[in-house]
Short mmCIF file of N, CA, C and O in Angstrom, two decimals:
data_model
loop_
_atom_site.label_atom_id
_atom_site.label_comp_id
_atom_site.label_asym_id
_atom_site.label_seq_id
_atom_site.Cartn_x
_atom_site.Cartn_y
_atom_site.Cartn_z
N UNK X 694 0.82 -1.21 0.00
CA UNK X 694 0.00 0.00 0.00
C UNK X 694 0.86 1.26 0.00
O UNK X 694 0.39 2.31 -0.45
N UNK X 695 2.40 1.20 0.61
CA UNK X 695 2.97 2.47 0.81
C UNK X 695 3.97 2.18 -0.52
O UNK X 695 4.66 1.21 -0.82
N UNK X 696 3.64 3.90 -1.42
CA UNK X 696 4.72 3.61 -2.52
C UNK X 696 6.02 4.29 -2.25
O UNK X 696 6.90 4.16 -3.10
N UNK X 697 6.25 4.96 -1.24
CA UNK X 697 7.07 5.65 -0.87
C UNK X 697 8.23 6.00 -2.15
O UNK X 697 7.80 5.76 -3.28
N UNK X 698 9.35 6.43 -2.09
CA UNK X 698 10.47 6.87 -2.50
C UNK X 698 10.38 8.19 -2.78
O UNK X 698 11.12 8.47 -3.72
N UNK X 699 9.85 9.01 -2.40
CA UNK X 699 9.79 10.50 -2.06
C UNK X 699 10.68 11.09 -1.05
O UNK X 699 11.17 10.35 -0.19
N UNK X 700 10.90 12.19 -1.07
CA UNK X 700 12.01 12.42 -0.51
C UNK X 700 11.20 13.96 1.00
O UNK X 700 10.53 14.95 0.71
N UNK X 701 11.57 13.60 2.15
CA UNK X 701 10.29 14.63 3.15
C UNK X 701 11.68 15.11 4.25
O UNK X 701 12.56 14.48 4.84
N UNK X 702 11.33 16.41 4.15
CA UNK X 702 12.02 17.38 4.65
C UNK X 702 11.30 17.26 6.27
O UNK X 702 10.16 17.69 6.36
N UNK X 703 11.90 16.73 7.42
CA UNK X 703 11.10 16.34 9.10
C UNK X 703 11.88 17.55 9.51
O UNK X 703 13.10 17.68 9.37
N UNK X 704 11.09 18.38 10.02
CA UNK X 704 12.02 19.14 11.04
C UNK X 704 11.12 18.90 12.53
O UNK X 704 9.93 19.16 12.73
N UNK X 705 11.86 18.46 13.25
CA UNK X 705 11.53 17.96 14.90
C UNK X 705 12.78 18.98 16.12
O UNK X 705 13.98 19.08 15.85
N UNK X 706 12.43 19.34 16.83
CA UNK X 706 13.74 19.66 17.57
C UNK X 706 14.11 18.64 18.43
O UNK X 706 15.23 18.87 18.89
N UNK X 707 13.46 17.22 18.98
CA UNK X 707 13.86 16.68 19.80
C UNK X 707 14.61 15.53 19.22
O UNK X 707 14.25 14.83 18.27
N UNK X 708 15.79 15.41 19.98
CA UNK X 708 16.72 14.76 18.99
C UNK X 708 16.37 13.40 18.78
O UNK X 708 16.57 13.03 17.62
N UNK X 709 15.85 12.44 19.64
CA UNK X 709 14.99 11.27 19.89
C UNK X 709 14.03 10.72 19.03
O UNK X 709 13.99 9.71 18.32
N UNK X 710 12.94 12.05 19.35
CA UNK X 710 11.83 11.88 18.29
C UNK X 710 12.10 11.86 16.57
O UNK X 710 11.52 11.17 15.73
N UNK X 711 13.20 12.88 16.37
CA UNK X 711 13.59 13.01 15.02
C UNK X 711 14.15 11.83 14.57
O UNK X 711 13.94 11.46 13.42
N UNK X 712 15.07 10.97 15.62
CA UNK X 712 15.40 10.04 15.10
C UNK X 712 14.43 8.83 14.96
O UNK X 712 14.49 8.14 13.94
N UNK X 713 13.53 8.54 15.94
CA UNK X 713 12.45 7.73 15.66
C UNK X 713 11.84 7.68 14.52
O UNK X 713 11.57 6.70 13.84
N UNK X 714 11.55 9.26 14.26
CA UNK X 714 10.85 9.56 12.90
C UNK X 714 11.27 9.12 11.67
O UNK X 714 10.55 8.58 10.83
N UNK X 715 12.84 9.43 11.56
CA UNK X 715 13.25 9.36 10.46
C UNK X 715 13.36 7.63 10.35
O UNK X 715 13.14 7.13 9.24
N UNK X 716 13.69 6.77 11.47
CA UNK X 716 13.63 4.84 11.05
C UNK X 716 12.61 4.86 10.63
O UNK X 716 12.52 4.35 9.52
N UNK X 717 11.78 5.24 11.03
CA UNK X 717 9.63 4.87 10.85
C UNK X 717 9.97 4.94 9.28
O UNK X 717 10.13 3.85 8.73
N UNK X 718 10.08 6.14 8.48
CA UNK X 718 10.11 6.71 7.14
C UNK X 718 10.51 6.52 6.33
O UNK X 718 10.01 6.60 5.21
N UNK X 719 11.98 6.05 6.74
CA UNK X 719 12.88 5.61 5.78
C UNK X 719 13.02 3.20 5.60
O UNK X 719 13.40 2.43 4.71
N UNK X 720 12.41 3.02 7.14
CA UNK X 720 11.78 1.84 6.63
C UNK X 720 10.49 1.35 5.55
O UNK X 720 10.21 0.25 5.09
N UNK X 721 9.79 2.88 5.36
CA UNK X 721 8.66 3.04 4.62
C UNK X 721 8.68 2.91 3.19
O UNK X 721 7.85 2.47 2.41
N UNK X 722 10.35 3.64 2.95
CA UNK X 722 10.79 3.82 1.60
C UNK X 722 11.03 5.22 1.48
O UNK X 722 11.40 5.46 0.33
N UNK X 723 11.00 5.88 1.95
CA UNK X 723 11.05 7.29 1.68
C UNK X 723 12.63 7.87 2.27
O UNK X 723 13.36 7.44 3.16
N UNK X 724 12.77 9.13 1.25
CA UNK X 724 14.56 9.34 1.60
C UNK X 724 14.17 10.54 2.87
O UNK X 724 13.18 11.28 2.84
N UNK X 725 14.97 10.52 3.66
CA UNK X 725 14.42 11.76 4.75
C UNK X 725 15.51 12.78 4.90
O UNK X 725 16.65 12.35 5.06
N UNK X 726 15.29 14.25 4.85
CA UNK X 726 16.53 15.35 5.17
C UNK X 726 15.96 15.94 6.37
O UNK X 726 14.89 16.55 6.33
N UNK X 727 16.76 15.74 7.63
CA UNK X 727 16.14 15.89 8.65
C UNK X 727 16.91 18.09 9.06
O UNK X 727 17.79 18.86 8.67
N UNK X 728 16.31 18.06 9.56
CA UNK X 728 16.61 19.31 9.79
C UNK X 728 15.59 20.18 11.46
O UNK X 728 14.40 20.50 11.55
N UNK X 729 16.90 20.30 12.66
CA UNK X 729 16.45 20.52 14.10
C UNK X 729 15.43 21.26 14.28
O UNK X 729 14.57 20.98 15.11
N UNK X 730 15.38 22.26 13.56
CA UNK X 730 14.94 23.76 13.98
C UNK X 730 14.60 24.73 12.25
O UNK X 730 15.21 24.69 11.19
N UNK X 731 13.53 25.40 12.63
CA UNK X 731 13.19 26.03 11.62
C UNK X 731 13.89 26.84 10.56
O UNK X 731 13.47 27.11 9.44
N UNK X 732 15.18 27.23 11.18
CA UNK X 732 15.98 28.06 10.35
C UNK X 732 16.86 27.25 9.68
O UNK X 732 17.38 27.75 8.68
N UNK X 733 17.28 25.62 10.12
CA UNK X 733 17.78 24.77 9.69
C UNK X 733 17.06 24.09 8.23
O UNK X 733 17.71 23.45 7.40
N UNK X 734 15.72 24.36 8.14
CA UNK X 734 14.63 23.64 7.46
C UNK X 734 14.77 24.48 6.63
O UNK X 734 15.08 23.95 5.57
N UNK X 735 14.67 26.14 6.50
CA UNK X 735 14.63 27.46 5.56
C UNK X 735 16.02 27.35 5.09
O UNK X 735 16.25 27.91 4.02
N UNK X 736 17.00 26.74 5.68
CA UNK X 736 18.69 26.95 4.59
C UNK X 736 18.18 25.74 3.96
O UNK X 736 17.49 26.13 3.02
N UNK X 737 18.17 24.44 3.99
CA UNK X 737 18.27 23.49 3.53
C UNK X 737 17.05 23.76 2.27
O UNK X 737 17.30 23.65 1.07
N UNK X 738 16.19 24.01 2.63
CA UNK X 738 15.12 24.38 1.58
C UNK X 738 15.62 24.77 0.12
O UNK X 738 15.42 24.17 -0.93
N UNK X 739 16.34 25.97 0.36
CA UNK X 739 16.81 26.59 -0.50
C UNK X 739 18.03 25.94 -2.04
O UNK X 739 18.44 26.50 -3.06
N UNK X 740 18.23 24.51 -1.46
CA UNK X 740 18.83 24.19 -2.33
C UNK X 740 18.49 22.69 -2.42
O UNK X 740 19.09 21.94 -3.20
N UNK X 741 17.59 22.33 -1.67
CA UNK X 741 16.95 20.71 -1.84
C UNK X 741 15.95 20.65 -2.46
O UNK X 741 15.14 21.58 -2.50
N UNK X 742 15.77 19.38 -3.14
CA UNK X 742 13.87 19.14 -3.44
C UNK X 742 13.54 18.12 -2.58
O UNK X 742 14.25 17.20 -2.17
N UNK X 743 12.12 18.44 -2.29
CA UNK X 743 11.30 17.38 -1.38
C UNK X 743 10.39 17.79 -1.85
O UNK X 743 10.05 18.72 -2.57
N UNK X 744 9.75 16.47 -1.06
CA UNK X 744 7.93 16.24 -1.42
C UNK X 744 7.24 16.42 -0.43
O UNK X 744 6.07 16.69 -0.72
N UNK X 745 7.49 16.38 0.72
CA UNK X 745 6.61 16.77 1.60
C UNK X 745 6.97 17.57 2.74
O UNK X 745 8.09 17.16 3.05
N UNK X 746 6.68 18.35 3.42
CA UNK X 746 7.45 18.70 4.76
C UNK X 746 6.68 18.66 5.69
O UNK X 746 5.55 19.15 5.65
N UNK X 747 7.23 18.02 6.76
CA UNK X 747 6.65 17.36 8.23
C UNK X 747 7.23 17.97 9.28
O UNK X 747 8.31 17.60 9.74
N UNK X 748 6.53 19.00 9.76
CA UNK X 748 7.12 20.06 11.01
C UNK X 748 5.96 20.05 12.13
O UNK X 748 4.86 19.64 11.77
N UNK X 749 6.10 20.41 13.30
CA UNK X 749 5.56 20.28 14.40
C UNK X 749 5.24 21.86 14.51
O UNK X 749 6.02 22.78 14.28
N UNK X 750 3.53 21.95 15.00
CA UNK X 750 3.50 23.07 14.80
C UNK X 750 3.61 23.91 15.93
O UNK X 750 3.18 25.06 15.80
N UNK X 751 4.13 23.56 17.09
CA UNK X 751 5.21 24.54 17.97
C UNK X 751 6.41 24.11 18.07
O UNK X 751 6.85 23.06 18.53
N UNK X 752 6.99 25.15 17.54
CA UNK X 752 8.83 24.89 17.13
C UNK X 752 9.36 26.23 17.83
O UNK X 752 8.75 27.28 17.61
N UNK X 753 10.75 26.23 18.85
CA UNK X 753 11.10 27.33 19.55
C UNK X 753 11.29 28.55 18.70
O UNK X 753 11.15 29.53 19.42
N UNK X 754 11.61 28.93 17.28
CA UNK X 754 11.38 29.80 16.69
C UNK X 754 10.41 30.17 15.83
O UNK X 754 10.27 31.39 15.68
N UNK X 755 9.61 29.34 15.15
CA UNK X 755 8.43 29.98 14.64
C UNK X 755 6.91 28.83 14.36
O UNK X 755 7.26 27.65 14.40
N UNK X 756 6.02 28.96 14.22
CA UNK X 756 5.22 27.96 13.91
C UNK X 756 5.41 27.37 12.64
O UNK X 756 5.78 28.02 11.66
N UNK X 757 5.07 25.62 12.60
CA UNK X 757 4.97 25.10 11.52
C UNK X 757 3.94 25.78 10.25
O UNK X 757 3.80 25.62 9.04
N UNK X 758 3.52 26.40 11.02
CA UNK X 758 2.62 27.02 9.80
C UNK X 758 3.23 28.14 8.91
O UNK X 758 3.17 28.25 7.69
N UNK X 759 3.91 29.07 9.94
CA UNK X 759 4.71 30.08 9.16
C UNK X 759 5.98 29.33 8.65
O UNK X 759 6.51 30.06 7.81
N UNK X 760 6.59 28.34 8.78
CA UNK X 760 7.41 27.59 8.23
C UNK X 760 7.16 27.22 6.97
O UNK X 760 7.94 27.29 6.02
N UNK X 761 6.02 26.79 6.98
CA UNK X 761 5.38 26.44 5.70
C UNK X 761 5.08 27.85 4.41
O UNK X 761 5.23 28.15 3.23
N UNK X 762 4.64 28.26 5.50
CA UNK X 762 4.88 29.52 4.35
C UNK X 762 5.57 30.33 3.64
O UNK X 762 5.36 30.88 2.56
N UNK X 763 6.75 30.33 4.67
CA UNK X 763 8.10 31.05 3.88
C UNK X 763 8.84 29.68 3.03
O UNK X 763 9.66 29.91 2.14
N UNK X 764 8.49 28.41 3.35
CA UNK X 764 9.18 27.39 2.24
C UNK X 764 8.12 27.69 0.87
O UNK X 764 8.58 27.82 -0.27
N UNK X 765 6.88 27.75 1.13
CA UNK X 765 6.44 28.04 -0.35
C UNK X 765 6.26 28.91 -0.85
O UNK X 765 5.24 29.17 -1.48
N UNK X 766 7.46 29.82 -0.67
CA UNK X 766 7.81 31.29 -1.47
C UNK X 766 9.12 30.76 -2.15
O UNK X 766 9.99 31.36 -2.78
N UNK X 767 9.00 29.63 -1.85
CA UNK X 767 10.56 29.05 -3.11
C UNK X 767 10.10 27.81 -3.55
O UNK X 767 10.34 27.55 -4.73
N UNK X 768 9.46 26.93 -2.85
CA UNK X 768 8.30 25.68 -3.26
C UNK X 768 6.61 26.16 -3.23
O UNK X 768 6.13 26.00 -2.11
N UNK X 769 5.91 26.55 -3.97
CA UNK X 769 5.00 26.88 -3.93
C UNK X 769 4.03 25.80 -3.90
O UNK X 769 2.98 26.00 -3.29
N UNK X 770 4.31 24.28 -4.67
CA UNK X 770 3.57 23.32 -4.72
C UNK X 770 4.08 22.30 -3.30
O UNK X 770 3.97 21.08 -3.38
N UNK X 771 4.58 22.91 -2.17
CA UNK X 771 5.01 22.45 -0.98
C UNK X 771 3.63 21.51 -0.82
O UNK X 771 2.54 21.79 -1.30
N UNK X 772 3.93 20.35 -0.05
CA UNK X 772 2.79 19.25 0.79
C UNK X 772 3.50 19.43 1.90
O UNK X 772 4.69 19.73 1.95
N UNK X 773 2.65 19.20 2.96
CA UNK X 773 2.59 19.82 4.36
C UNK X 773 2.18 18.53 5.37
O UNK X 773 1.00 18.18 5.34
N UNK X 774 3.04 17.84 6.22
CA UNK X 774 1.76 17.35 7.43
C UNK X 774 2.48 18.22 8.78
O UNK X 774 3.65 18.23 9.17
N UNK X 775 1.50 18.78 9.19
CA UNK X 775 1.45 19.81 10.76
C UNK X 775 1.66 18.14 11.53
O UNK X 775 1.41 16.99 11.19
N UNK X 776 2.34 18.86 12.87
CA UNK X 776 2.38 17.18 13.76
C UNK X 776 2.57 18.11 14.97
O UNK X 776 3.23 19.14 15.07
N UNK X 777 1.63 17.31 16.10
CA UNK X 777 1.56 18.16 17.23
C UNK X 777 1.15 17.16 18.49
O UNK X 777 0.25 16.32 18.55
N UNK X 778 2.21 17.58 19.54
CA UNK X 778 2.17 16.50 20.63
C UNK X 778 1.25 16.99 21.51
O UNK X 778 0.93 16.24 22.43
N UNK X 779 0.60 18.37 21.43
CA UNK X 779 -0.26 18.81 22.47
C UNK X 779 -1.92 18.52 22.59
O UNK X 779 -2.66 18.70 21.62
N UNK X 780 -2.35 18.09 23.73
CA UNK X 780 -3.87 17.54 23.60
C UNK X 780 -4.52 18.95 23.25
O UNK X 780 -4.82 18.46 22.16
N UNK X 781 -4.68 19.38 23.23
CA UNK X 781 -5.57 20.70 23.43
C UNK X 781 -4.99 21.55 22.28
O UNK X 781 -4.41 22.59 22.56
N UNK X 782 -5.13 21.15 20.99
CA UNK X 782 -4.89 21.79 19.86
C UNK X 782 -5.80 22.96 19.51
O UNK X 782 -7.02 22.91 19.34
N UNK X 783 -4.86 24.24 19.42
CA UNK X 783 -6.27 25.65 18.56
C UNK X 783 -6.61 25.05 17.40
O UNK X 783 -5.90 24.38 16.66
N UNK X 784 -7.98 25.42 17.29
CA UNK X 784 -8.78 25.12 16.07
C UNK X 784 -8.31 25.35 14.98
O UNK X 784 -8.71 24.63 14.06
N UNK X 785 -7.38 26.32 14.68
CA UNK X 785 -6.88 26.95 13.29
C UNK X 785 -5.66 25.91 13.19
O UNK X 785 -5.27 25.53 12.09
N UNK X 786 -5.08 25.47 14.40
CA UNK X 786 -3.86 24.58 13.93
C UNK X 786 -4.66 23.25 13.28
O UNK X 786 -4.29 22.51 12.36
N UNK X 787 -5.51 23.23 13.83
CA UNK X 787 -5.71 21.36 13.63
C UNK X 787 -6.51 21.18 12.59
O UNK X 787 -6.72 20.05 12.14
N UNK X 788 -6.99 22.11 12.17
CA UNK X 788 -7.70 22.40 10.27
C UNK X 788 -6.74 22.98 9.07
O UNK X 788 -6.86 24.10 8.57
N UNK X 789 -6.04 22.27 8.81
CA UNK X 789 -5.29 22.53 7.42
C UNK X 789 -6.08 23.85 7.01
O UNK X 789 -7.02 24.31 7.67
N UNK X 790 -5.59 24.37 5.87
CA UNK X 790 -6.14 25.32 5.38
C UNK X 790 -6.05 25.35 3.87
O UNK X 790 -6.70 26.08 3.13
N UNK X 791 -4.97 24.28 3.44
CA UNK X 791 -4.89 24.33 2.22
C UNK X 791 -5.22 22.25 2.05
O UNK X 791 -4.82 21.36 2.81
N UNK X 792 -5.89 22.15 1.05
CA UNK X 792 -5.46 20.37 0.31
C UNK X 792 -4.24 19.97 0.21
O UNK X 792 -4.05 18.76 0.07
N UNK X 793 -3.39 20.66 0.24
CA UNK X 793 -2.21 20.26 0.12
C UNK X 793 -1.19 19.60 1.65
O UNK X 793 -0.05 19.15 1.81
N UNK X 794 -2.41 19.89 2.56
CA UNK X 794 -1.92 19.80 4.28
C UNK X 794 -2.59 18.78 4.79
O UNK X 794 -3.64 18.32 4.35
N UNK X 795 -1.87 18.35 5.94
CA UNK X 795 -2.84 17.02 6.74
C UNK X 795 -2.12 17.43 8.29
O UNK X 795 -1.29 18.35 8.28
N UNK X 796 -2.39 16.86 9.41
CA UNK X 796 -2.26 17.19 10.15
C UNK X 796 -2.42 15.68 10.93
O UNK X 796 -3.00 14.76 10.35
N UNK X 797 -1.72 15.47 12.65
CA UNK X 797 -1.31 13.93 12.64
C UNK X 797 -1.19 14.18 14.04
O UNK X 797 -0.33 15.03 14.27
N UNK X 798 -1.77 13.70 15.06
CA UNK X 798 -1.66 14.00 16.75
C UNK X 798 -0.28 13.23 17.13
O UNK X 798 -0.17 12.06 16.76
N UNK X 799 0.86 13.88 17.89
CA UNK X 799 1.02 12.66 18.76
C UNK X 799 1.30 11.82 19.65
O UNK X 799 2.10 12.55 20.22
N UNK X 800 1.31 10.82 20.32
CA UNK X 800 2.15 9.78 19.29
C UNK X 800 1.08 9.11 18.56
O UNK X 800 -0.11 8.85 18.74
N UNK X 801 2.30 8.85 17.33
CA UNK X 801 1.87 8.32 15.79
C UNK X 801 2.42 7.17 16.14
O UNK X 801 3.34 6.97 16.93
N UNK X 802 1.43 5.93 15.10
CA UNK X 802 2.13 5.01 14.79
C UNK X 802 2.87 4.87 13.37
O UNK X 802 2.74 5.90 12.71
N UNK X 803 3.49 4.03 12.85
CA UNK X 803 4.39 3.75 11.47
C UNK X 803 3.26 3.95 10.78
O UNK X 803 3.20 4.94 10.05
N UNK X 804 2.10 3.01 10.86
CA UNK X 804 0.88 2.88 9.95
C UNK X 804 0.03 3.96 9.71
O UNK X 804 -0.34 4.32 8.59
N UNK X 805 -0.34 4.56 10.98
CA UNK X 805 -1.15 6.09 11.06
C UNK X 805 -0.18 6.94 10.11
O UNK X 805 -0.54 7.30 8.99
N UNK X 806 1.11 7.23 10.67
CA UNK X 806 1.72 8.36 9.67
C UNK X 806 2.01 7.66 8.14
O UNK X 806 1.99 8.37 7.14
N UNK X 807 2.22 6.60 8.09
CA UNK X 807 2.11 6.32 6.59
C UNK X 807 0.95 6.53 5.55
O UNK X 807 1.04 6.90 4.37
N UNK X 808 -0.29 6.16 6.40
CA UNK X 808 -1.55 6.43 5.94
C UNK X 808 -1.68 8.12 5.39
O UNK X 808 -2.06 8.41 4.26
N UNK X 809 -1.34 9.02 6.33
CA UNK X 809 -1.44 10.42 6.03
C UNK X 809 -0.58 10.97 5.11
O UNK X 809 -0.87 11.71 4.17
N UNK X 810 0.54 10.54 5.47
CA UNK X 810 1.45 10.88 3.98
C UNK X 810 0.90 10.44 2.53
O UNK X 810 0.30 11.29 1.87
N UNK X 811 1.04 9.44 2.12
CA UNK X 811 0.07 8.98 1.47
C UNK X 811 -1.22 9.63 1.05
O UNK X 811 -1.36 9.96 -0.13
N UNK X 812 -2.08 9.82 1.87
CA UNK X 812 -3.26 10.81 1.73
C UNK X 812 -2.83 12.13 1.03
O UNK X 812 -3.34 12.54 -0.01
N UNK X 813 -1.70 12.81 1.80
CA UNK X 813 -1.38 13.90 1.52
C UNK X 813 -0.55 13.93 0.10
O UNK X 813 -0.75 14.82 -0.73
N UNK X 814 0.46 12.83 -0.13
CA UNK X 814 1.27 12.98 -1.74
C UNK X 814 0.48 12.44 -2.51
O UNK X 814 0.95 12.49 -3.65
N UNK X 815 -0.89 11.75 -2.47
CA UNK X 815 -1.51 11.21 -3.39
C UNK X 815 -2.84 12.22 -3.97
O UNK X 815 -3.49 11.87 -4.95
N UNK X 816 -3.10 13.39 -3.27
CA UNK X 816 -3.71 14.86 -3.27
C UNK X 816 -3.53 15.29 -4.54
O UNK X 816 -2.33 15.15 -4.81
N UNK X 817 -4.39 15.92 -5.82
CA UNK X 817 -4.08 16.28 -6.91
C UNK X 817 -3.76 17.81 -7.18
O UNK X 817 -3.44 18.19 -8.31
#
């Protein structure tokens, strides 16, 4: 079911989780460029291609959302999954705003986040 070999830009700050993330993903099939922190995600941007970007949408310097936005002023056809460990999500975070976004509580399992990716790169 997963066709993976896409290539997804994770930015996580916790060094743990990022690494969890990236076995989950890259056992999936998919190539991963991991990147700590938001300003790490905005250099790398600038000279990588990816297919999706997977940021948490409280990050110590800016929200995944404004993350997303300054990457698609150089990727405009950016895919998006928001990922958020907090129960008590604002309404505006936890509703995408564009088709091109999905959004993923967590903890995730391999299968749950494969499912959404998927959902989200298979989006026309």
């Amino acid at each position: 079911n997963t066709e993976g070999g896409e290539t997804i830009l994770l930015v996580e700050d916790d060094p743990l989780v990022r690494e969890l993330s990236r076995d989950m993903l890259e056992r999936q099939g998919y190539r991963v460029i991991l990147a700590s922190e938001a300003a790490d995600a905005e250099r790398i941007s600038a000279g990588s291609h990816f297919d999706l970007l997977i940021a948490d949408t409280k990050m110590s310097s800016m929200s995944g959302q404004e993350l997303a936005r300054r990457l698609r002023t150089v990727h405009p056809e950016l895919r998006v999954l928001f990922v958020s460990g907090y129960e008590e999500v604002p309404q505006e975070e936890a509703q995408p705003t564009l088709p091109t976004e999905g959004y993923i509580q967590k903890p995730f399992s391999a299968d749950s986040l494969s499912r959404k990716i998927r959902q989200i790169l298979s989006r026309a």
